[in-house]
Coordinates of C-alpha atoms in Angstrom, one line a residue:
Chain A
X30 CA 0.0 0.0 0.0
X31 CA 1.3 3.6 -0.5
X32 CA 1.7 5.6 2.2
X33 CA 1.8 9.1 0.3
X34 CA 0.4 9.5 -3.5
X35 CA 0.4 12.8 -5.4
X36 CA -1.4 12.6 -8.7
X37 CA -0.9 15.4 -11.1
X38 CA -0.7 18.1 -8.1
X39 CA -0.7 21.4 -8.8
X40 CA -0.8 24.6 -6.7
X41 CA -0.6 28.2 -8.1
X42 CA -0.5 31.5 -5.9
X43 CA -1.9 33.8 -8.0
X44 CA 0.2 33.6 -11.1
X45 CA 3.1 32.2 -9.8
X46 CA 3.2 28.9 -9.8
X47 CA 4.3 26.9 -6.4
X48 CA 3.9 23.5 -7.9
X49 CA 3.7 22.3 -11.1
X50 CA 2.1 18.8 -11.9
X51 CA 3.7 17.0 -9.1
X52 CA 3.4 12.7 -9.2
X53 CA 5.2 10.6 -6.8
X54 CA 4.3 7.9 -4.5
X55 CA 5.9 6.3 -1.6
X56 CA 5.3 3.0 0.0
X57 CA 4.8 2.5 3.1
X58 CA 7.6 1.7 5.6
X59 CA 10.2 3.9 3.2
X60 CA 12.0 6.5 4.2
X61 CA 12.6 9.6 1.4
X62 CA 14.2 12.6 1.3
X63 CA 12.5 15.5 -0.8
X64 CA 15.6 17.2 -1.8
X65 CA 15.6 20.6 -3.8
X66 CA 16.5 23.8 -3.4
X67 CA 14.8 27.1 -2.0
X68 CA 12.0 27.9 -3.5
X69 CA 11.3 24.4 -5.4
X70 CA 7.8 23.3 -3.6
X71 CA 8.7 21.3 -1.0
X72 CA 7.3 23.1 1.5
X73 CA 4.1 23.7 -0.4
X74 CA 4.3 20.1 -1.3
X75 CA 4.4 18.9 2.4
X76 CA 1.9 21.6 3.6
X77 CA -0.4 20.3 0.9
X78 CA -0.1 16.9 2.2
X79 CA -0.7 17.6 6.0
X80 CA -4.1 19.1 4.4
X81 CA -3.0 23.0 5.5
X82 CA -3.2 24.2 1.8
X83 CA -5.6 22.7 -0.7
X84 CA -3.9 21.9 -3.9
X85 CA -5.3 24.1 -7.0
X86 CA -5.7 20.8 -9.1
X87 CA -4.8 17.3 -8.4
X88 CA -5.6 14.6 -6.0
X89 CA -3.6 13.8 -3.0
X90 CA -3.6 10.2 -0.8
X91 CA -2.4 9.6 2.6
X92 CA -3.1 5.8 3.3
X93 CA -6.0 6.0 0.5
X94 CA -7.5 9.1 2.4
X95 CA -7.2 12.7 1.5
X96 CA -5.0 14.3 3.9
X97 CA -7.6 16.3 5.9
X98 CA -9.2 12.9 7.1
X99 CA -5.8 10.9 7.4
X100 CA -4.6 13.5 10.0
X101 CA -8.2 13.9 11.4
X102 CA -7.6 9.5 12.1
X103 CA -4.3 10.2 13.4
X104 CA -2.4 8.5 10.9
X105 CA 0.0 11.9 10.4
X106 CA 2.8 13.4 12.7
X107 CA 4.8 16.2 11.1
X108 CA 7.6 18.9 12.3
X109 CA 7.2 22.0 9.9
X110 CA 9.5 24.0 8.9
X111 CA 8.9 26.9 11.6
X112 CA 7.0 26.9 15.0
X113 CA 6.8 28.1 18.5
X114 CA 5.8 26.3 21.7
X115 CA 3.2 27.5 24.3
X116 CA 5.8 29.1 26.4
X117 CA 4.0 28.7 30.0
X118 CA 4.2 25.0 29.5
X119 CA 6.8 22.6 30.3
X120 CA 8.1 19.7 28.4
X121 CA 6.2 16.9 30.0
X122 CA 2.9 18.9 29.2
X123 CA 3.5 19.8 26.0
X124 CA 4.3 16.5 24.9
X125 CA 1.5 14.6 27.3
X126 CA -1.2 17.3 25.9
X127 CA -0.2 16.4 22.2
X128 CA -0.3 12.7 22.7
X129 CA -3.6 12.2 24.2
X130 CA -4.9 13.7 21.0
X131 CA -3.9 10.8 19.3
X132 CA -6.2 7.2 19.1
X133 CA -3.2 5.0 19.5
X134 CA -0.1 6.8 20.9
X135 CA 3.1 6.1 22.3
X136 CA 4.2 5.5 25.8
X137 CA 5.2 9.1 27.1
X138 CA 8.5 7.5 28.5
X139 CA 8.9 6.3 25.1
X140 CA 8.9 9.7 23.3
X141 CA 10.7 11.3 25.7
X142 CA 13.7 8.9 25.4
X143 CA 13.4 9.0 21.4
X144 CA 13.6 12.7 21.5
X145 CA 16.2 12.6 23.9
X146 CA 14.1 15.1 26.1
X147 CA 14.6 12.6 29.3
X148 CA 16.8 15.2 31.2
X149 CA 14.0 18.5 30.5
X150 CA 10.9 17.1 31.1
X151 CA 10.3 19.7 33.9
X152 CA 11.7 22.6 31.7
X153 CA 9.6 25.5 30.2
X154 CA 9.1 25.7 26.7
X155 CA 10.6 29.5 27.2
X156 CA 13.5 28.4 28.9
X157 CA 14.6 26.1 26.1
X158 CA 17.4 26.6 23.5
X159 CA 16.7 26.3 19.6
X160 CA 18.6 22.6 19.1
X161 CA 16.2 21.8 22.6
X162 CA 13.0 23.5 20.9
X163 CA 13.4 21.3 17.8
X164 CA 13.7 18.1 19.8
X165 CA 10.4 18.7 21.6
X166 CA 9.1 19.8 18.4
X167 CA 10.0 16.3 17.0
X168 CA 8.7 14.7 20.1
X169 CA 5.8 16.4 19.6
X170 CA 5.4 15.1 15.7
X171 CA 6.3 11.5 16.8
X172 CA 3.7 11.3 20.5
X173 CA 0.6 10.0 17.9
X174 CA 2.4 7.1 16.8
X175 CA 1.5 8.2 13.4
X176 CA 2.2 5.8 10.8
X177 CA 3.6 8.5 8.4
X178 CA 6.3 10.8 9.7
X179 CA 6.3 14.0 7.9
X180 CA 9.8 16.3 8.3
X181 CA 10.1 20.0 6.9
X182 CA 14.1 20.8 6.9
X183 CA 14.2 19.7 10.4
X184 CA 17.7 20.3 11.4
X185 CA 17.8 24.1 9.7
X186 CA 18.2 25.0 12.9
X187 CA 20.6 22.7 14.4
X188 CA 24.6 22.3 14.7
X189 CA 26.3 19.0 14.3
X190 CA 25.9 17.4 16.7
X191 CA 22.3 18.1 17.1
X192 CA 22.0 17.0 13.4
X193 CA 23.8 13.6 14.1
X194 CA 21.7 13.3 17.4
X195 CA 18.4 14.7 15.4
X196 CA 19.0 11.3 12.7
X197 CA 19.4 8.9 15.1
X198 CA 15.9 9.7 16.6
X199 CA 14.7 9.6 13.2
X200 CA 16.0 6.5 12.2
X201 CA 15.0 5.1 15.5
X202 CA 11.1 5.8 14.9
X203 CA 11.6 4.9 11.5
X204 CA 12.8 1.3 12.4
X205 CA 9.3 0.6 13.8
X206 CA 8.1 0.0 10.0
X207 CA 7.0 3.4 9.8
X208 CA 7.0 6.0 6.7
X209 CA 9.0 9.0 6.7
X210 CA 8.9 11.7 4.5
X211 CA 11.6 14.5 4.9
X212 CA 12.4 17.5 3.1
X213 CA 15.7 19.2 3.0
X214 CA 18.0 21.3 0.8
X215 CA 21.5 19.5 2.3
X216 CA 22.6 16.6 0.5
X217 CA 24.4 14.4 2.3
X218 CA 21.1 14.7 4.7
X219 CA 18.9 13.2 1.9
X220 CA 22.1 10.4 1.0
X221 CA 22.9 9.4 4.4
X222 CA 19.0 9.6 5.9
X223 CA 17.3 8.0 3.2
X224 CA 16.6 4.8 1.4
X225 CA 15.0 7.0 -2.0
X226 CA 15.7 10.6 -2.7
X227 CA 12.7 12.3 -5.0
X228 CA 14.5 15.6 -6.4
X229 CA 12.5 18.1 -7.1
X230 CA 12.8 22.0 -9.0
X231 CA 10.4 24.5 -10.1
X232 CA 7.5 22.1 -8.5
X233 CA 8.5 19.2 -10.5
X234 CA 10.1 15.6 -9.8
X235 CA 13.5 15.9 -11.9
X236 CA 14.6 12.5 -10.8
X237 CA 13.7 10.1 -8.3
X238 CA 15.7 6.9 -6.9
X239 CA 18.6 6.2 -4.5
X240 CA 21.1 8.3 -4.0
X241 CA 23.6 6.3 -5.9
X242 CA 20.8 5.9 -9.1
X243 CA 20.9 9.7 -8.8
X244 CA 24.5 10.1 -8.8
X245 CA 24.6 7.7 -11.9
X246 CA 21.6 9.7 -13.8
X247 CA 23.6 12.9 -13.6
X248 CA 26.9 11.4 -15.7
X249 CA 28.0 8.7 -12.6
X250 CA 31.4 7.9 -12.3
X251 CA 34.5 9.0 -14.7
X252 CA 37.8 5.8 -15.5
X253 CA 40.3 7.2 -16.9
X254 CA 43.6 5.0 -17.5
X255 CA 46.6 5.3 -19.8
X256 CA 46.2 4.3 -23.0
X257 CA 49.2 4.8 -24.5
X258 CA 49.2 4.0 -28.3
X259 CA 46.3 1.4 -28.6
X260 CA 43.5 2.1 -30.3
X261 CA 40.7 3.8 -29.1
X262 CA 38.0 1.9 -30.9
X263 CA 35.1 0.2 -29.0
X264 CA 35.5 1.9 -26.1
X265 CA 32.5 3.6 -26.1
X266 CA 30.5 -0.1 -26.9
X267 CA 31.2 -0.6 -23.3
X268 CA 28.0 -1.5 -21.1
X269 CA 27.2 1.7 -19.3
X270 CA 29.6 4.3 -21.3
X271 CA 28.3 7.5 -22.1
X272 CA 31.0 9.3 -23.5
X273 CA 34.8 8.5 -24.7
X274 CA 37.6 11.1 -24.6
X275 CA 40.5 10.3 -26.2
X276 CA 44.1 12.7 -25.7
X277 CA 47.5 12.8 -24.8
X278 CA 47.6 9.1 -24.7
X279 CA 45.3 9.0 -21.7
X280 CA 41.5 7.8 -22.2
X281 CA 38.7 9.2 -20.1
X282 CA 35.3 7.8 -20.0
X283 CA 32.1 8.8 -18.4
X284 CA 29.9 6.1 -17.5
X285 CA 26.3 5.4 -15.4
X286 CA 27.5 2.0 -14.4
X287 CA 30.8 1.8 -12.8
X288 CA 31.2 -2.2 -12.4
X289 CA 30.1 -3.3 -15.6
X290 CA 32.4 -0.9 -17.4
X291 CA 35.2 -1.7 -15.8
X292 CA 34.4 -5.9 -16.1
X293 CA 34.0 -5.4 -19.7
X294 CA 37.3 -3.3 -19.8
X295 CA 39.7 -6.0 -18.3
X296 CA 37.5 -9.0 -19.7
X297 CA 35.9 -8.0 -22.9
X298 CA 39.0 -6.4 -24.7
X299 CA 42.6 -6.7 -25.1
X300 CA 43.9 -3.4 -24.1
X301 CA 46.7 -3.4 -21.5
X302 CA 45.3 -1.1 -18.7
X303 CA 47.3 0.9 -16.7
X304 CA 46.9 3.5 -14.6
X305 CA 43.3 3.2 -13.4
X306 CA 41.5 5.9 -11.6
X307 CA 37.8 6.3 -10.6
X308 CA 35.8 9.4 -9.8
X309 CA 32.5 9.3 -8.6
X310 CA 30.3 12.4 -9.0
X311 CA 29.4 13.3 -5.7
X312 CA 25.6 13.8 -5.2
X313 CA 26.7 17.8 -5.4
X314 CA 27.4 17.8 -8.5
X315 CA 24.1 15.5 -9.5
X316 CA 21.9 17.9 -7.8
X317 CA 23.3 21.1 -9.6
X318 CA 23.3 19.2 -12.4
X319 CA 19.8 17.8 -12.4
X320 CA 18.2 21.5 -10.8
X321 CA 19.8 23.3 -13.7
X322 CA 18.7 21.1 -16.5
X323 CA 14.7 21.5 -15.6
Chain B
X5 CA -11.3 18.6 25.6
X6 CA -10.6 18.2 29.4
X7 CA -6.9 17.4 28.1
X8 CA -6.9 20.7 26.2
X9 CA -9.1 22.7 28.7
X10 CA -6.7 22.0 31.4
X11 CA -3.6 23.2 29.4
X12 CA -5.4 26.3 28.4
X13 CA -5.9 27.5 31.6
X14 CA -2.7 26.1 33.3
X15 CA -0.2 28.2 30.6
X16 CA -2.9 31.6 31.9
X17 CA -2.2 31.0 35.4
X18 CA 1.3 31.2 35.0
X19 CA 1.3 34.4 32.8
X20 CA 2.1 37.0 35.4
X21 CA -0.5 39.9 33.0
X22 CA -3.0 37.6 33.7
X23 CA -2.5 37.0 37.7
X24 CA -1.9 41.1 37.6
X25 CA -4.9 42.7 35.8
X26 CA -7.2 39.9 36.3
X27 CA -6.9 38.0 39.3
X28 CA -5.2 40.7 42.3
X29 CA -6.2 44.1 40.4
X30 CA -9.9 43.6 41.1
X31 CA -9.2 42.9 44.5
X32 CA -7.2 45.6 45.4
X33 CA -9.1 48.2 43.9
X34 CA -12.4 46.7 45.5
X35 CA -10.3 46.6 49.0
X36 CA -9.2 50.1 48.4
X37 CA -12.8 51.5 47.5
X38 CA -14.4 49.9 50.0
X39 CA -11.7 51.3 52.5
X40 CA -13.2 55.0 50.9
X41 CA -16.5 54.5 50.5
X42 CA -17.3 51.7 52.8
X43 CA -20.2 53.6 54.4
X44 CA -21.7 55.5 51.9
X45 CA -24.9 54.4 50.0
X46 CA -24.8 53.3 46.1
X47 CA -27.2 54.3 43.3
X48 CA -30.4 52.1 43.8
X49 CA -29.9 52.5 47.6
X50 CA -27.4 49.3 48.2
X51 CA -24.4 50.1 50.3
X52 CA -21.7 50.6 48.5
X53 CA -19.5 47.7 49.7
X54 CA -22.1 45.4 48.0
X55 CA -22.5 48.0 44.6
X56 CA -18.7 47.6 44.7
X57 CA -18.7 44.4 44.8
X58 CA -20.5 43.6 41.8
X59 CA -18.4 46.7 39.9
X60 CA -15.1 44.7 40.2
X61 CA -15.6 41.3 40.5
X62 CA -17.6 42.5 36.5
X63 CA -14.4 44.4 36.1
X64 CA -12.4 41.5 36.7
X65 CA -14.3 38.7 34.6
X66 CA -14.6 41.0 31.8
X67 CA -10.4 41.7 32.0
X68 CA -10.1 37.8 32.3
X69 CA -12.3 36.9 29.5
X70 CA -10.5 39.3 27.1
X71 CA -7.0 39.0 28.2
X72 CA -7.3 35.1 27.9
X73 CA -8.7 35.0 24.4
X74 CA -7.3 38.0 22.2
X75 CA -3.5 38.2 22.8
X76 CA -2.8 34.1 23.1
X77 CA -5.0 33.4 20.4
X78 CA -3.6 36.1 18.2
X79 CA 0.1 34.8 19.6
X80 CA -1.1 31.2 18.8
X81 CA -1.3 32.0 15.2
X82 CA 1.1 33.9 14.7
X83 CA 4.1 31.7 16.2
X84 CA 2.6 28.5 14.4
X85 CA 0.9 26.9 17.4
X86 CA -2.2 26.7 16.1
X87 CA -0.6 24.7 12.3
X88 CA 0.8 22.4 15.1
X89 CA -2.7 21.7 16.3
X90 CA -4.0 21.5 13.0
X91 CA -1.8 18.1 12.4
X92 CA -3.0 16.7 15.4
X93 CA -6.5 14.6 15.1
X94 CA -8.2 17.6 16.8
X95 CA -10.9 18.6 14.7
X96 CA -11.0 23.1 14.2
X97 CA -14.1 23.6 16.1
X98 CA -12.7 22.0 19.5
X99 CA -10.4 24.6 19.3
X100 CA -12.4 27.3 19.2
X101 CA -15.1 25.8 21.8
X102 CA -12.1 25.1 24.0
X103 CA -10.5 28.4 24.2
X104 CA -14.8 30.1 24.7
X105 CA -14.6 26.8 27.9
X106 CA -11.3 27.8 29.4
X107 CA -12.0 31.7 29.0
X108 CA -15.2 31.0 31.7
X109 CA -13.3 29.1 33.6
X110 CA -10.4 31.5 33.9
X111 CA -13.0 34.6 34.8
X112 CA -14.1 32.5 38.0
X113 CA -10.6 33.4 39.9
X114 CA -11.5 37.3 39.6
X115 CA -15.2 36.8 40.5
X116 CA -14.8 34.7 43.4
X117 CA -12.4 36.2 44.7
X118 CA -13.9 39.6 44.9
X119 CA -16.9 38.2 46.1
X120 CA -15.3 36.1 48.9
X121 CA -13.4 39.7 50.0
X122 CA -16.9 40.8 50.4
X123 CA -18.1 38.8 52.4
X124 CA -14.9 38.2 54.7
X125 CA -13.8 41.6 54.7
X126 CA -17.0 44.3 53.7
X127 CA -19.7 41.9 55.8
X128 CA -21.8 41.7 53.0
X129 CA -24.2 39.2 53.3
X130 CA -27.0 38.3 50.6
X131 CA -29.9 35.8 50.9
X132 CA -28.7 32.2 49.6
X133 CA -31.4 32.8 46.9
X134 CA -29.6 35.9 45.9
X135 CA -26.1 34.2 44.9
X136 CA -27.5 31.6 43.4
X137 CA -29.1 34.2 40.7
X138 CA -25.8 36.7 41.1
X139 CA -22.9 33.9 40.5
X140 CA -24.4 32.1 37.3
X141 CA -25.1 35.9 36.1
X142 CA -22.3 37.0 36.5
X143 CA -20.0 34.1 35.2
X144 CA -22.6 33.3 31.5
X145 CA -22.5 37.3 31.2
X146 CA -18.8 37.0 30.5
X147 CA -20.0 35.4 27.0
X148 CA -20.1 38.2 24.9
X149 CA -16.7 39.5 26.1
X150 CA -15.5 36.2 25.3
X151 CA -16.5 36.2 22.1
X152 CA -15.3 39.8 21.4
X153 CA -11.7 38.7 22.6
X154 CA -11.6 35.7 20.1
X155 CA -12.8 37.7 17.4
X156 CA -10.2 40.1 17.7
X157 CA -7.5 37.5 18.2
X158 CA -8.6 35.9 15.1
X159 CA -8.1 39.1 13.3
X160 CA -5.4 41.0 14.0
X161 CA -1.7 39.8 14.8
X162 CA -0.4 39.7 18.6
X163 CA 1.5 43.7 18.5
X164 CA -2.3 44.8 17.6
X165 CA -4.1 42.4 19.6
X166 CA -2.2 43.7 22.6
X167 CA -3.7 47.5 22.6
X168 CA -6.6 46.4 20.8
X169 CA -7.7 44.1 24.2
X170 CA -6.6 46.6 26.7
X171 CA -8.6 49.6 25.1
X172 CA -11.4 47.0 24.7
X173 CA -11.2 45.7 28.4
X174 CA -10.8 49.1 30.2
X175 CA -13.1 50.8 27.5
X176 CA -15.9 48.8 28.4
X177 CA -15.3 49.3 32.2
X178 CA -15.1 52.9 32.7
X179 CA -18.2 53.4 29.9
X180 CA -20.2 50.5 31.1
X181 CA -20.0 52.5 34.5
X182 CA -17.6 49.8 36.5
X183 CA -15.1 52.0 37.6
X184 CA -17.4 55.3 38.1
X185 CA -21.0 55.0 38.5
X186 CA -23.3 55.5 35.0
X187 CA -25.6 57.9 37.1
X188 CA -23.1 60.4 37.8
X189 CA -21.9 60.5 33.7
X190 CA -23.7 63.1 31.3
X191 CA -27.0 62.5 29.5
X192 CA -24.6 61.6 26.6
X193 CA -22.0 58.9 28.4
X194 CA -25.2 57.5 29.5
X195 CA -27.4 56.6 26.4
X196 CA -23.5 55.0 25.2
X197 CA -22.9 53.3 28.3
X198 CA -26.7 51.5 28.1
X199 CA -26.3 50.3 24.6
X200 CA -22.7 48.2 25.3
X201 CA -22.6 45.0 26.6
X202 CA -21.0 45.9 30.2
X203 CA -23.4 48.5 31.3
X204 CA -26.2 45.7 31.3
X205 CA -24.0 43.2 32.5
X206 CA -23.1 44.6 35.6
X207 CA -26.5 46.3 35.8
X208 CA -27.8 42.8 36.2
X209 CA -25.2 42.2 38.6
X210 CA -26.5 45.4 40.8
X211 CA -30.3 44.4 40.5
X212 CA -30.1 40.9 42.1
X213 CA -27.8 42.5 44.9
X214 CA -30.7 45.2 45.7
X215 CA -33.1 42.1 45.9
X216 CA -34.7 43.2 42.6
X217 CA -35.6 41.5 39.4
X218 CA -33.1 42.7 36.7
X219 CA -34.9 45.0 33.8
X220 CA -35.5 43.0 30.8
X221 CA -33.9 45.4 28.6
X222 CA -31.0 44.4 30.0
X223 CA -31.1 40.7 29.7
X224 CA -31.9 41.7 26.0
X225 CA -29.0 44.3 25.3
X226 CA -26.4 41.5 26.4
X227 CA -28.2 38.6 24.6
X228 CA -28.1 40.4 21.4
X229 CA -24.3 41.3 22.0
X230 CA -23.9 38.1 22.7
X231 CA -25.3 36.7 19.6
X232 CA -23.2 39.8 17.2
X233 CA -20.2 39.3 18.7
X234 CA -20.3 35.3 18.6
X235 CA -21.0 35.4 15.5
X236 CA -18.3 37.7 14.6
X237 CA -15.6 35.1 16.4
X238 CA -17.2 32.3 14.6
X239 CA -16.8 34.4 10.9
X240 CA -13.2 36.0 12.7
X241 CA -12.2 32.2 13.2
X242 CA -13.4 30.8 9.8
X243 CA -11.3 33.2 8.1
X244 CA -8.2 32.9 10.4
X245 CA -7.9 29.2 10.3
X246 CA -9.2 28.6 6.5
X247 CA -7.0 26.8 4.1
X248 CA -4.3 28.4 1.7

């Protein structure tokens, strides 16, 4: 079953258009990154899901139910991207009030520990710092139990350590079988977070897969070796080769699939290879690649 | 609701403006009065520690019902509270009722209190048939100022909302005749103080103390503010908490 489906979503402010004929799904018990920079809809995207803007055209599922009545059965948790607690109230009440909204939700112990709030439960919302604020804020996303997890640039706010702290809990609720959906504009976030990363620009998908599928889609990996006075020929008939550059006596080529051209280098020809280096395009330049193209 | 109700009026008693203006002002000021005019008679022939009585524990549960609607409301939506609840299973109109709930609740404080310095302090004493018209009264009367409260924190942001409720809250008290009795105003102050919603209210209030049955034109005056104004926070909310 899918978790999250967007069919042909569209949402315009006035004339400018916010998103533009979005499709994706996402199954359930997958964890993706919506990865994209300012300004490309994600935010609209996730508000539109979550039911706090109505899409202009389009038709949006959450478990098979439009958004409104998926978070109205409690099957929704999200962190946006900005938000202030009741600052009166402490942790423990913050989080306990927020739960017992929920039909079916977690221990409070339990949430506490995930969100690492243990040590504050007695603090005032006013009295916490940002990295704190966030954490209850996450607690706060996570007390239903829901079984989709929905993340707007969570760690924006955060510094390293918070960030590596701030995954762990996510990973950790995640474990339970449990769909997350996060949106964020830093990379290596959305490669080391996430088992699918749905790129998006202008309020379109502009490629969608693993990290490493998107690294390959935007040029993959360059072999270069030394070729030294053999021929160049049928080279670029090897499985996964997208280009061939030839000079100097040194032989670069780009390819999409980094083990099967170097198999069919060694096995399926007769050149003496020497000198064999491999670069990977980092998911950088795949991004600024893909976000440029659209 | 009782999960909700009981936050609402847990973050108010620890919001000092609140425990101030609402809950030791009235107080004070009926202490301090009392302490000036303790023997004199009030208009309609009730002493005045009893007159005074109803003037500020009205003062106080109007204050209260404003001040714990329009700035946290306007504060709520503004900082992104209220998005927070609306990803939580709790359905739009709970809010609203739940806010109107703990708004009552929060006036009692103020009226009690008053009314219990009264009778410790002033010797006022009223027939048990009396306080069982007077609290009820007073405490449902608060509905209109309830609702004008929410309206305006469904309107306006917080840095608005702020002089918006005070103006409202001590506007309605000095020219609904709380603060200086409506007899002793011009022809003029008069006519406006008998068409708002706290002349009646408290005039209610000062009726049942005297041992008489309140004039129906005031029960009406405050009914039909009641109904204008909640229906402007209804319309107020609608718009405030509509979808983009």
């Amino acid at each position: 079953m899918n978790a999250i489906a967007f069919t042909d979503v569209r949402k315009n402010y006035g004339d400018v258009l916010a998103v533009d004929g979005l499709n994706l799904t996402v199954e359930a018990g997958r964890t993706v990154a919506l990865l994209g920079p300012n300004g490309a809809g994600k935010s609209t995207s996730i508000n539109m899901l979550l039911g706090l803007v109505r899409p202009s055209g389009g038709r949006i599922e959450v478990f098979g139910h439009l958004p409104d009545e998926a978070v109205a059965r409690g099957e929704v948790g999200a962190m946006l991207q900005s938000g202030e607690l009741i600052p009166e109230l402490t942790v423990m009440e913050l989080v306990d009030f927020v739960r017992r909204l929920y039909p079916r939700p977690l221990d409070l112990d339990e949430i506490l520990k995930m969100a690492d709030l243990s040590d504050l439960v007695k603090r005032r919302a006013s009295k916490l710092s940002g990295g704190q604020t966030q954490r209850v804020r996450f607690a706060l996303a996570i007390a239903g139990a829901p079984r989709l997890l929905v993340l707007d640039e969570p760690t924006a706010a955060m510094d390293v350590e918070s960030r590596q702290r701030f995954w762990a809990s996510m990973r950790d609720y995640a474990a339970g079988g449990r769909t997350v959906l996060f949106a964020t504009h830093y990379l290596e976030e959305a490669d080391e977070n996430s088992d699918r990363v749905i790129v998006v620009a202008k309020g379109r998908v502009v490629a969608d897969g693993t990290a490493a599928q998107i690294k390959a889609g935007a040029g993959g990996y360059t072999v270069s070796f030394t070729l030294g006075g053999q021929p160049a020929a049928g080279l670029d008939a090897l499985p996964g080769v997208s280009a061939v550059e030839v000079s100097a006596g040194a032989a670069t080529l780009r390819t999409t699939d980094l083990d099967a051209t170097v198999t069919a280098l060694y096995r399926g020809t007769s050149l003496e290879i020497r000198d064999l280096k491999v670069t990977g395009a980092d998911l950088e330049d795949a991004f600024l690649a893909l976000t440029r193209e659209s | 609701m009782p999960n909700y109700i009981r936050i609402e009026a847990l973050r108010m008693l620890r919001n000092k403006r609140y425990i101030v203006f609402v809950v030791a002002f009235p107080v004070i000021f009926y202490l301090l009065f009392c302490n000036v005019l303790g023997g004199e008679t009030a208009p309609g022939g009730i002493g005045a520690s009893a007159y005074l009585m109803v003037s500020m524990s009205a003062y106080g549960s109007l204050a209260a019902s404003i001040m714990s609607t329009a700035v946290p409301w306007a504060q709520e939506r503004q900082s992104g509270w209220l998005r927070q609840l609306q990803i939580t299973p709790l359905p739009n109109r709970t809010i609203i009722l739940t806010k109107l709930a703990a708004a009552l609740l929060l006036t009692l404080p103020s009226l009690l209190l008053v009314f219990l310095a009264a009778v410790l302090t002033q010797d006022v004493s009223l027939e048990p048939g009396q306080w069982i018209g007077l609290v009820p009264a007073m405490w449902i009367g608060t509905l209109p100022f309830a609702a004008l409260g929410l309206a305006v924190g469904s309107l306006v942001p917080p840095d608005t909302a702020q002089p918006a409720a005070m103006i409202g809250m001590f506007g309605l008290a000095i020219l609904g005749g709380l603060w200086f009795p409506v007899d002793n105003m011009p022809t003029t102050m008069q006519a406006i103080a008998h068409a708002l919603p706290s002349f009646p209210y408290a005039d209610i209030g000062w009726h049942l103390v005297a041992g008489e049955t309140p004039p129906l034109q005031d029960v009406v005056t405050i009914l039909a503010w009641t109904v204008a104004l909640g229906a402007a926070a209804v319309l107020a909310y609608r718009r405030a908490t509509a979808r983009a």
